[in-house]
mmCIF file of C-alpha atoms (C1' of nucleotides) in Angstrom:
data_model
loop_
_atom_site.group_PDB
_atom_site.id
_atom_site.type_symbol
_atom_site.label_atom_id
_atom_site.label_comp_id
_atom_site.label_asym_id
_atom_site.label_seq_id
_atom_site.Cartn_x
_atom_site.Cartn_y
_atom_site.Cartn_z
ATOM 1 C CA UNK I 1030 14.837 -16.363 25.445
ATOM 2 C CA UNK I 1031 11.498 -18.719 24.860
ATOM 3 C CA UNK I 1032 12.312 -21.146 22.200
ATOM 4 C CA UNK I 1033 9.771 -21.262 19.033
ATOM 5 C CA UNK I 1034 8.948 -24.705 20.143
ATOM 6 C CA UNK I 1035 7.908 -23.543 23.662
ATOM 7 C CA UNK I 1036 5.739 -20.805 22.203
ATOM 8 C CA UNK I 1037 3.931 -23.003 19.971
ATOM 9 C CA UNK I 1038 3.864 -26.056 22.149
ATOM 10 C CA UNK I 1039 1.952 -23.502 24.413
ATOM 11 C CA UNK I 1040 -0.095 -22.050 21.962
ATOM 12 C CA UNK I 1041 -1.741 -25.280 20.757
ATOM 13 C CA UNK I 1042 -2.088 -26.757 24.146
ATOM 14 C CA UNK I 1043 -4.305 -23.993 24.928
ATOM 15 C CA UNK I 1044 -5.855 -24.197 21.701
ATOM 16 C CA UNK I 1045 -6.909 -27.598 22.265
ATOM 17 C CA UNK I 1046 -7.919 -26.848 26.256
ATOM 18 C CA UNK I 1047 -10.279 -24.220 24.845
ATOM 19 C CA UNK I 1048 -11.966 -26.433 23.083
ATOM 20 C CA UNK I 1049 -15.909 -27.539 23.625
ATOM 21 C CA UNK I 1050 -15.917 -30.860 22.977
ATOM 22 C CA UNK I 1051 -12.522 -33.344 23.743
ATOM 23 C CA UNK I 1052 -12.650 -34.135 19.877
ATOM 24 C CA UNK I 1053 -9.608 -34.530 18.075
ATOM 25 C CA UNK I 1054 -8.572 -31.881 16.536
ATOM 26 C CA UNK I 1055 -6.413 -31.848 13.368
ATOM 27 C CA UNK I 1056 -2.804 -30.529 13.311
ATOM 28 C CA UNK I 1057 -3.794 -28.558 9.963
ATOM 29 C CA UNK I 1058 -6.205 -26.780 12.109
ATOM 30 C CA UNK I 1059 -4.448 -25.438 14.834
ATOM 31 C CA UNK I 1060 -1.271 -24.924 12.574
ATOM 32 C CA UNK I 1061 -3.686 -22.656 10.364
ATOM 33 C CA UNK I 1062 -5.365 -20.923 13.208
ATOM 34 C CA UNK I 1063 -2.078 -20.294 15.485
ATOM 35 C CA UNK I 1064 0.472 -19.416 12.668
ATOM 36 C CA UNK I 1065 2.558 -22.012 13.266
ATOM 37 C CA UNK I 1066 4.373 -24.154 10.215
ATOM 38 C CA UNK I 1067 2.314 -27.529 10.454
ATOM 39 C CA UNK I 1068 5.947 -29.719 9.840
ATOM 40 C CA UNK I 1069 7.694 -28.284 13.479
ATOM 41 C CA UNK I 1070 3.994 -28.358 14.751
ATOM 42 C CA UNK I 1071 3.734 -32.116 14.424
ATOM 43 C CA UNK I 1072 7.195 -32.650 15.582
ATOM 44 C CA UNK I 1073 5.975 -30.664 19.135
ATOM 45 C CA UNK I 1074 3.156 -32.321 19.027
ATOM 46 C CA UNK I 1075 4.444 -35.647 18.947
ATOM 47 C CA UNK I 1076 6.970 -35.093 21.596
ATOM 48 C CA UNK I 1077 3.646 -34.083 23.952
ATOM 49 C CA UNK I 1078 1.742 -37.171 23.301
ATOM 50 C CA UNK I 1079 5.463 -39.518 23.648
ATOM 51 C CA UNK I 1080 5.311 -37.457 27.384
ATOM 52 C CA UNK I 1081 2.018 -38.683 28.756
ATOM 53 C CA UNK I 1082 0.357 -35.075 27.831
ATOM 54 C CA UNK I 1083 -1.332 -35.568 24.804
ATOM 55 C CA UNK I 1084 -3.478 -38.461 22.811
ATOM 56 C CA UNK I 1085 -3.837 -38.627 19.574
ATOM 57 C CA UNK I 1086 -6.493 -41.024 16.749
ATOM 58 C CA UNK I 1087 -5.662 -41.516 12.954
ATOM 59 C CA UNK I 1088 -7.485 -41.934 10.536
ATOM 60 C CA UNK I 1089 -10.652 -40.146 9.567
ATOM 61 C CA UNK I 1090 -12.134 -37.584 12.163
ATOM 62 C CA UNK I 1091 -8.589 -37.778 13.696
ATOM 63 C CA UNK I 1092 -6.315 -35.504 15.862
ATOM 64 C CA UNK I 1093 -4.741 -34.489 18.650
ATOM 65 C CA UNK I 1094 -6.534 -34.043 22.130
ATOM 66 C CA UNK I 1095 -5.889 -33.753 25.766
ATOM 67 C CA UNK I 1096 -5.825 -36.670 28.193
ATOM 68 C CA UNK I 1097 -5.973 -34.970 31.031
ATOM 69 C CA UNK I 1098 -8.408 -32.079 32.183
ATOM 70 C CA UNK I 1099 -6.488 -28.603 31.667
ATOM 71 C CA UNK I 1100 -6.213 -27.873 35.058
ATOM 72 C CA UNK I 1101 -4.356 -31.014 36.094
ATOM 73 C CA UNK I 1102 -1.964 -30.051 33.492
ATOM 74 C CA UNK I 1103 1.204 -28.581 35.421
ATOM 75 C CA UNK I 1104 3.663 -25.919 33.812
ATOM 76 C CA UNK I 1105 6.576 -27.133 35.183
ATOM 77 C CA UNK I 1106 6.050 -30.815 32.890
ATOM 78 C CA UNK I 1107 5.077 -28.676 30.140
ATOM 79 C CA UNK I 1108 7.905 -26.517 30.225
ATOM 80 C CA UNK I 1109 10.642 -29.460 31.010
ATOM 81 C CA UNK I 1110 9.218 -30.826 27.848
ATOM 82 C CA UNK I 1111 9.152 -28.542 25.770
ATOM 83 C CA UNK I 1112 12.129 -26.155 26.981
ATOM 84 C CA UNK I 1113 14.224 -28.631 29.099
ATOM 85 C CA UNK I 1114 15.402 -28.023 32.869
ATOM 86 C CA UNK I 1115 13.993 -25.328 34.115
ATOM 87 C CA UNK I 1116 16.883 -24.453 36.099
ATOM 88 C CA UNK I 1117 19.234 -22.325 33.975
ATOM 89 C CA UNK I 1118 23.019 -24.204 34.956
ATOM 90 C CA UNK I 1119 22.911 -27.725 36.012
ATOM 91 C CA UNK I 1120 24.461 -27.675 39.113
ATOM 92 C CA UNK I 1121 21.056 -26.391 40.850
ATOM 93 C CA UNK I 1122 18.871 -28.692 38.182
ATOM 94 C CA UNK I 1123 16.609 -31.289 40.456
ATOM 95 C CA UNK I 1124 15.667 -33.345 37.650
ATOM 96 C CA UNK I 1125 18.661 -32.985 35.323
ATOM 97 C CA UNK I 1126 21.690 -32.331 37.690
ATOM 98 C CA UNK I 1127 25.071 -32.255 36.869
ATOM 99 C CA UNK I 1128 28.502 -30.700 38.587
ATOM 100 C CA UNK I 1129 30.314 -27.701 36.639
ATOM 101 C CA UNK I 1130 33.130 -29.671 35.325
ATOM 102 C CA UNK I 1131 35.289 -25.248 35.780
ATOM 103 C CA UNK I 1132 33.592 -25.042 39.561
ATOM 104 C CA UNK I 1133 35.679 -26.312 42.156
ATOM 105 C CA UNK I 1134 32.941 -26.155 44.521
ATOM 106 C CA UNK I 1135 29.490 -25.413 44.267
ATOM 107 C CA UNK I 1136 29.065 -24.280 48.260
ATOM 108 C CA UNK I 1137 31.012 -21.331 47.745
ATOM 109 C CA UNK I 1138 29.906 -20.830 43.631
ATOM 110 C CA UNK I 1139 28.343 -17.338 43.484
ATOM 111 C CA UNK I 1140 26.589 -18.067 40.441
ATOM 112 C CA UNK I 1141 25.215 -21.552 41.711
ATOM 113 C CA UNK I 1142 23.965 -19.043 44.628
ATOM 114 C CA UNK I 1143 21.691 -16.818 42.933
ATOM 115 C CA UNK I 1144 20.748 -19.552 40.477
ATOM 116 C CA UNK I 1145 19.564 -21.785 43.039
ATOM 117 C CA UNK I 1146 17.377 -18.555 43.838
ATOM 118 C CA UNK I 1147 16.528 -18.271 40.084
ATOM 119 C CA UNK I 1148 15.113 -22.184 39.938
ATOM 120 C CA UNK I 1149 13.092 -21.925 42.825
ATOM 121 C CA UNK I 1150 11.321 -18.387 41.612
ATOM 122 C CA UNK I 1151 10.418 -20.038 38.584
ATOM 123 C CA UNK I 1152 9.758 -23.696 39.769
ATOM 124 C CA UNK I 1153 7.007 -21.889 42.143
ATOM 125 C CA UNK I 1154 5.320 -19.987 38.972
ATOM 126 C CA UNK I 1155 5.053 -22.857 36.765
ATOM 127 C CA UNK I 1156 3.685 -25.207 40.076
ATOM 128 C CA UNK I 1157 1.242 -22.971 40.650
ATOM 129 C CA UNK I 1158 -0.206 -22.364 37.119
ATOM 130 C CA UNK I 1159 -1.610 -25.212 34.847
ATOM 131 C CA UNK I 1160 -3.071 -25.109 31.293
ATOM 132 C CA UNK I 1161 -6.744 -23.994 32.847
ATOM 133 C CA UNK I 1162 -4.870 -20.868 33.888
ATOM 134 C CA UNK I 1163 -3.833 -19.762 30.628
ATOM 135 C CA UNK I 1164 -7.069 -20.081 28.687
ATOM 136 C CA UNK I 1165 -8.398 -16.456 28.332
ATOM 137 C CA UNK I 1166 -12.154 -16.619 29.702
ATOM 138 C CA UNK U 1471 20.391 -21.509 29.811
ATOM 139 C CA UNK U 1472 22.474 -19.643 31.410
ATOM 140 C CA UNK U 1473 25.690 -17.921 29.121
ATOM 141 C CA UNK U 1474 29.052 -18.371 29.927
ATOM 142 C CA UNK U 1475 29.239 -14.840 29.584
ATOM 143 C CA UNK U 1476 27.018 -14.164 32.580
ATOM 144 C CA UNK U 1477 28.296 -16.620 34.446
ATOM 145 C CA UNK U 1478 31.952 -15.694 33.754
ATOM 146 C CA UNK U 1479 31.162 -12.182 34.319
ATOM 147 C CA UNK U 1480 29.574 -13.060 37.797
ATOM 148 C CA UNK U 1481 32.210 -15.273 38.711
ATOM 149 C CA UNK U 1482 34.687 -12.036 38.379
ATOM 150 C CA UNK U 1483 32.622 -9.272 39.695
ATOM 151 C CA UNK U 1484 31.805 -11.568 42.741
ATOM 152 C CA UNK U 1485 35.893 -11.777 42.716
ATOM 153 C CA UNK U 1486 36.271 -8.380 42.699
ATOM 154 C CA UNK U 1487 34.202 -7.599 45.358
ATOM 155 C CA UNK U 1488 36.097 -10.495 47.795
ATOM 156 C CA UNK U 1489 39.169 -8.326 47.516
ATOM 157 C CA UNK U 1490 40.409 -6.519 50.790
ATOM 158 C CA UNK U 1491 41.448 -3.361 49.406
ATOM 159 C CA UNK U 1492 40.178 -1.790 46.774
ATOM 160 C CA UNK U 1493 43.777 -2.128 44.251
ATOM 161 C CA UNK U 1494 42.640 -3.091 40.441
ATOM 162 C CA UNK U 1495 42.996 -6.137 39.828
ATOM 163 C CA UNK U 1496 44.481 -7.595 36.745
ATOM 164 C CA UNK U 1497 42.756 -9.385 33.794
ATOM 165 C CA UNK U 1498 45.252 -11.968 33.683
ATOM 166 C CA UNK U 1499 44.766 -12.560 38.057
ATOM 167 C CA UNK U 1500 41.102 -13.152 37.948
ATOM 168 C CA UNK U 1501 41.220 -15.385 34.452
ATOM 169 C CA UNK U 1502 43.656 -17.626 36.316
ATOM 170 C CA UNK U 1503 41.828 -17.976 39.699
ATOM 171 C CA UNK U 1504 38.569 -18.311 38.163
ATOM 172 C CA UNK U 1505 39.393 -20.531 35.500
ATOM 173 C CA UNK U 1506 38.316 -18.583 32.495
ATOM 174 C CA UNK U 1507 39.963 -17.841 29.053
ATOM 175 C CA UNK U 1508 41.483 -14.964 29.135
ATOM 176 C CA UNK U 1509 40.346 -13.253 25.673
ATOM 177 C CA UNK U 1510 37.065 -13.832 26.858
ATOM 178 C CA UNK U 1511 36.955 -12.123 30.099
ATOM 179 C CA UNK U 1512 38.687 -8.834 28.416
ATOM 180 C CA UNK U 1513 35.441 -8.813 26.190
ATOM 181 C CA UNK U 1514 33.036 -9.625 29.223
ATOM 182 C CA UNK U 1515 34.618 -7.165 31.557
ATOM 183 C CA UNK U 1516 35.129 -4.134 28.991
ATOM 184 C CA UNK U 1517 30.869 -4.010 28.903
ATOM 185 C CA UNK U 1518 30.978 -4.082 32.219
ATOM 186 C CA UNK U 1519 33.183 -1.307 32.276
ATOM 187 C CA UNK U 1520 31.135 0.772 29.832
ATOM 188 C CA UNK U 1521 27.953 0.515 31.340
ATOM 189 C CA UNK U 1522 29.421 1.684 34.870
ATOM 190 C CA UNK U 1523 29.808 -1.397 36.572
ATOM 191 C CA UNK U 1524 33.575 -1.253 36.833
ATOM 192 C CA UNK U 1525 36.273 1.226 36.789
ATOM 193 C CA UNK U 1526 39.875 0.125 35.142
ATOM 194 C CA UNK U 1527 43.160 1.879 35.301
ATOM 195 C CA UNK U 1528 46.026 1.267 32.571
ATOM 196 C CA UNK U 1529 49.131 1.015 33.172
ATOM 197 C CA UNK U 1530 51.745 -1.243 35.754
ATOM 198 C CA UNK U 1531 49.494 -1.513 38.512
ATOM 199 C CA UNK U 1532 46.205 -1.443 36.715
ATOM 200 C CA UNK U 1533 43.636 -3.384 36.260
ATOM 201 C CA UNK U 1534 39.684 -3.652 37.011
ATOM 202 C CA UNK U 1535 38.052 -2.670 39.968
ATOM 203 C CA UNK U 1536 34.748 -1.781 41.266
ATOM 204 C CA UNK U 1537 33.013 1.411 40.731
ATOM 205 C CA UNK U 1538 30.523 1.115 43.634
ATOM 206 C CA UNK U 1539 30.126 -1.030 47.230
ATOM 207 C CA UNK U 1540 29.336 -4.589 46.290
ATOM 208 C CA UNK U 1541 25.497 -3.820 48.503
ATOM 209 C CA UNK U 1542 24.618 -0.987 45.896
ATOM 210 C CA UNK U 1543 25.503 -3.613 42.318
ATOM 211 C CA UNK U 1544 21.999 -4.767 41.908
ATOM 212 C CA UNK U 1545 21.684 -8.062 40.126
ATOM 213 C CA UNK U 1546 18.993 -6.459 37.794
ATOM 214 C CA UNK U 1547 21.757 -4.449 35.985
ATOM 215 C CA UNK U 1548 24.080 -7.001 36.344
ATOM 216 C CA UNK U 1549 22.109 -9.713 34.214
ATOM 217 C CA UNK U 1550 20.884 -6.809 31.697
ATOM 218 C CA UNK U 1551 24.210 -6.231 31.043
ATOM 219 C CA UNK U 1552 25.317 -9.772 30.169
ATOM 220 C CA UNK U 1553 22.540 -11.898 29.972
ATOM 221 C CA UNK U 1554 20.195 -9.574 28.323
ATOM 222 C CA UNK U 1555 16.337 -8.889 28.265
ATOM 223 C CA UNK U 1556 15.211 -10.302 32.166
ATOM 224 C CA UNK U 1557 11.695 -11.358 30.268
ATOM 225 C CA UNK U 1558 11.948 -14.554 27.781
ATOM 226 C CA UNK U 1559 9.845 -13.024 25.236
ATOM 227 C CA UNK U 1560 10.085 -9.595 24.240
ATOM 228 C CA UNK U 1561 6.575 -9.033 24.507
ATOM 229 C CA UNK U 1562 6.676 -8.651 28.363
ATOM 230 C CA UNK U 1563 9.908 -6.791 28.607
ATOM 231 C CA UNK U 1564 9.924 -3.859 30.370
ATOM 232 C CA UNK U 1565 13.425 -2.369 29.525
ATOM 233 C CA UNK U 1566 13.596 -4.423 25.711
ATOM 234 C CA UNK U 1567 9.608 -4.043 25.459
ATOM 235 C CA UNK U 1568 8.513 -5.510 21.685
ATOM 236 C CA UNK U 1569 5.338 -6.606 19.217
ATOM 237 C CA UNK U 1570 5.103 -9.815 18.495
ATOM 238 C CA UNK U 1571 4.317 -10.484 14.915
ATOM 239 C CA UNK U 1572 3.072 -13.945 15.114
ATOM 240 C CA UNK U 1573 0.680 -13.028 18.183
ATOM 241 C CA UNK U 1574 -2.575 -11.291 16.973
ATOM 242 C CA UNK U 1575 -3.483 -10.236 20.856
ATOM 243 C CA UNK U 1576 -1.416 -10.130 24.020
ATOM 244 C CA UNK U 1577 -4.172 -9.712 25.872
ATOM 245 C CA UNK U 1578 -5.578 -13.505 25.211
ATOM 246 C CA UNK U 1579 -2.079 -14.546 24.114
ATOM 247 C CA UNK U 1580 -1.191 -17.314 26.281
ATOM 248 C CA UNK U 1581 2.179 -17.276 25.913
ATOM 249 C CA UNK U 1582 2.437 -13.921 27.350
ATOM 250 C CA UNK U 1583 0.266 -14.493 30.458
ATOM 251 C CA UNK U 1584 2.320 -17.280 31.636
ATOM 252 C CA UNK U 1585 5.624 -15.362 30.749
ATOM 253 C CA UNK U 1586 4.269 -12.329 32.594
ATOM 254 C CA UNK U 1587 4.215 -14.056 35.770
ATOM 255 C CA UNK U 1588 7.807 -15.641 35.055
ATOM 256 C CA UNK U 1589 8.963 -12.273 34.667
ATOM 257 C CA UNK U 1590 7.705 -11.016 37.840
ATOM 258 C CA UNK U 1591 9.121 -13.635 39.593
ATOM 259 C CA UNK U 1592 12.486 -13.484 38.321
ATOM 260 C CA UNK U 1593 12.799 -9.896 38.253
ATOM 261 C CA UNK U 1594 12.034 -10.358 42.325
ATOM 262 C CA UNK U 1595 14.757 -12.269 42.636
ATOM 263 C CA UNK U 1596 17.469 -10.202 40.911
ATOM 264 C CA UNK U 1597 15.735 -7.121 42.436
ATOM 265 C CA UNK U 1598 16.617 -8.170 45.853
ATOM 266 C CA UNK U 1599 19.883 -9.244 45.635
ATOM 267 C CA UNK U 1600 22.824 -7.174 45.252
ATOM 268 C CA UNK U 1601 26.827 -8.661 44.400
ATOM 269 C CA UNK U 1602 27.181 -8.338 47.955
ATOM 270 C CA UNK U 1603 25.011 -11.684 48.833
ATOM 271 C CA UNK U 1604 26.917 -13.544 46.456
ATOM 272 C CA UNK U 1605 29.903 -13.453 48.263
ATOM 273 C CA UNK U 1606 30.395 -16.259 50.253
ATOM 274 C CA UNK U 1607 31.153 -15.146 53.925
ATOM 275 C "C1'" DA B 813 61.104 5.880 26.683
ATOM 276 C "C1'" DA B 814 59.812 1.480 27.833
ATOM 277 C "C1'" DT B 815 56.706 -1.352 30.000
ATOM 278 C "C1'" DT B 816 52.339 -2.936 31.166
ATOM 279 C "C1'" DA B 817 47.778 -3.822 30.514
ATOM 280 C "C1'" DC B 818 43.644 -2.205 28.534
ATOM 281 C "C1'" DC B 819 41.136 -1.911 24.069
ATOM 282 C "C1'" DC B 820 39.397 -3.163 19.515
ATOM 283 C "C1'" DT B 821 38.583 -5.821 15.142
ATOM 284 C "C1'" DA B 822 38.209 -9.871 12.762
ATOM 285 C "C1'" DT B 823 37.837 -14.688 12.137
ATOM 286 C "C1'" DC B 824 36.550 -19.488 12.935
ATOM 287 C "C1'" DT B 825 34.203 -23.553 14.628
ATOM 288 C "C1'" DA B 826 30.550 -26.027 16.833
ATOM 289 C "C1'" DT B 827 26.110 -26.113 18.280
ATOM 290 C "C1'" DT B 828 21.398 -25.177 18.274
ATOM 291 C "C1'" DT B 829 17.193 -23.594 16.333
ATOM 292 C "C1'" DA B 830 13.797 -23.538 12.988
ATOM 293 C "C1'" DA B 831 11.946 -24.893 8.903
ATOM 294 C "C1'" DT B 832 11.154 -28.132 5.099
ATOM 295 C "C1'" DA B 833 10.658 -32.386 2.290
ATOM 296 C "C1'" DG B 834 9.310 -36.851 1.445
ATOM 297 C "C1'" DA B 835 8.145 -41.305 2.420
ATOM 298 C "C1'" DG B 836 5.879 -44.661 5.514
ATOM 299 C "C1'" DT B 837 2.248 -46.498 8.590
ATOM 300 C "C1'" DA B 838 -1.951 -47.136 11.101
ATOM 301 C "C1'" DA B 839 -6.763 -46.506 11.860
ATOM 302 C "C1'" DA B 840 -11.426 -45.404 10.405
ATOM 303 C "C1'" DC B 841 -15.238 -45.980 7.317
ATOM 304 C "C1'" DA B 842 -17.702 -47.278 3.188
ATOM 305 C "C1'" DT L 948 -11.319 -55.083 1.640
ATOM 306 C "C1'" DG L 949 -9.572 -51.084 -0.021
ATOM 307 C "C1'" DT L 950 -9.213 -46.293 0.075
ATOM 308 C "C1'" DT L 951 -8.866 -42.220 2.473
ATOM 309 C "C1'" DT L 952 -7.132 -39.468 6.024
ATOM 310 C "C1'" DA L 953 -3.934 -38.038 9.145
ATOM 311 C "C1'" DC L 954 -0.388 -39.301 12.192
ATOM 312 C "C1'" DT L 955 4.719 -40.829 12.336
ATOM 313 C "C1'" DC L 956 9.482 -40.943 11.212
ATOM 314 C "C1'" DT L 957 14.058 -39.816 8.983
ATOM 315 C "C1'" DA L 958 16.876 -36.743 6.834
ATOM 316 C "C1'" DT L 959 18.383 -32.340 5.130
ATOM 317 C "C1'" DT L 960 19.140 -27.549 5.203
ATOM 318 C "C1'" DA L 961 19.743 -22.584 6.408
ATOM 319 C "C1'" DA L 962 20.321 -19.246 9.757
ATOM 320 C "C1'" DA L 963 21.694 -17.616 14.053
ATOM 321 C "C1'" DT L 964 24.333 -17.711 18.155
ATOM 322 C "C1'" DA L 965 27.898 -18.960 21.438
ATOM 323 C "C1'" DG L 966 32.352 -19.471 22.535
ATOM 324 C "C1'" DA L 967 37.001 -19.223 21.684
ATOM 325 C "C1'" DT L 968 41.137 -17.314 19.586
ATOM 326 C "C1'" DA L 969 44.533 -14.222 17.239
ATOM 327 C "C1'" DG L 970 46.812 -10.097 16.532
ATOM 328 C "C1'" DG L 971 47.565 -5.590 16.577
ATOM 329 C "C1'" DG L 972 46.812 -0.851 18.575
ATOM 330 C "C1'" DT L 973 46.624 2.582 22.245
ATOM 331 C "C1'" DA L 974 46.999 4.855 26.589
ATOM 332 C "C1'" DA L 975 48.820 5.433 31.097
ATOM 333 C "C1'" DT L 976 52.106 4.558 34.545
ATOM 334 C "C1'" DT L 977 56.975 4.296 36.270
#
DNA sequence: AATTACCCTATCTATTTAATAGAGTAAACA
DNA sequence: TGTTTACTCTATTAAATAGATAGGGTAATT
């Protein structure tokens, strides 16, 4: 299952891509407009701009805004951000690998078999989509 | 992530289907081999069992066994069964098919457009590959 | 009839998720 | 320069889930 931060990490970034201007825009804004409790909004927030994905200005006329164009913006950093490895056991993770401390050997594993399968499925959906492809036109 | 549960209950049914003959095989046999708590297993296997995965006899001489050739077990049914909903939000579910209450429109939602295509992809994957090819020859 | 192994219910702990509260800090503008 | 605005951080809490365990009950073989 999608976590709640996923969803709304999602939400908001394509709240902000659909956007006219690259102003900031306000947390209190896109919490309001995307149903989303502004306290875990800022906490996803924050965790996008500490990634490289996001800026953000204080002060007056401040926000959040994107630093990259939406369609440079790849799902599969998105999704390691917000959801963690995409691969669903760690023995077939490429960025966050680690051996089954019960599996005597993953070459003969059934389950690191069809999850290896599993990773590269999804690893070739979110390569191929960035934020530009989820703003509704 | 991926359960225990699933991966337990693949770890057994891919155990099951490595046996020569078709004999039951014994709760306590495959909990020992694959390394899996025994208490556990009973729980994992007895859905199996109910949803006409796997057959059991009681009895000296029981035990679990399969119900059909390894080839025919799709993986589809097989993660349904102990993983769950294929789709990561219910919204896209074709079997487990729900509203969102948050989302105002599926149709622009964002969420769901990406985690359309994630459900496609996976639901190749466990479409075209049956217990069989996760044996290890 | 006794054995064997499946079957069911209940409980417990640890972890994670999600939400909330409150205080602190930095930047913009008058 | 000071005030406003909005980001930033720490801590707490409630709810849900996963995973493991215990113990007793039941049915089918031999």
């Amino acid at each position: 299952m999608l976590s709640k931060k996923t969803k709304y990490g999602l939400k908001a970034l394509t709240y902000l891509a659909a956007q006219k201007d690259k102003q900031p825009v306000q947390i209190a804004e896109i919490s309001k407009k995307e149903n989303i409790s502004q306290k875990f909004l800022e906490s996803i927030l924050l965790s996008l701009r500490k990634t490289g994905i996001l800026g953000s200005k204080k002060g007056k006329g401040g926000g959040y805004y994107l630093i990259k164009e939406p369609k440079e913006i790849l799902m599969t950093d998105v999704m390691r951000i917000l959801e963690g490895p995409i691969a669903l056991v760690p023995c077939v993770s490429l960025n966050f690998y680690e051996k089954c401390e019960d599996c005597p050997d993953e070459k003969t594993c059934s389950v690191n078999k069809l999850m290896l399968k599993v990773r590269d499925a999804n690893l070739a959906v979110y390569r191929n989509n960035t934020l530009a492809d989820l703003v509704s036109t």
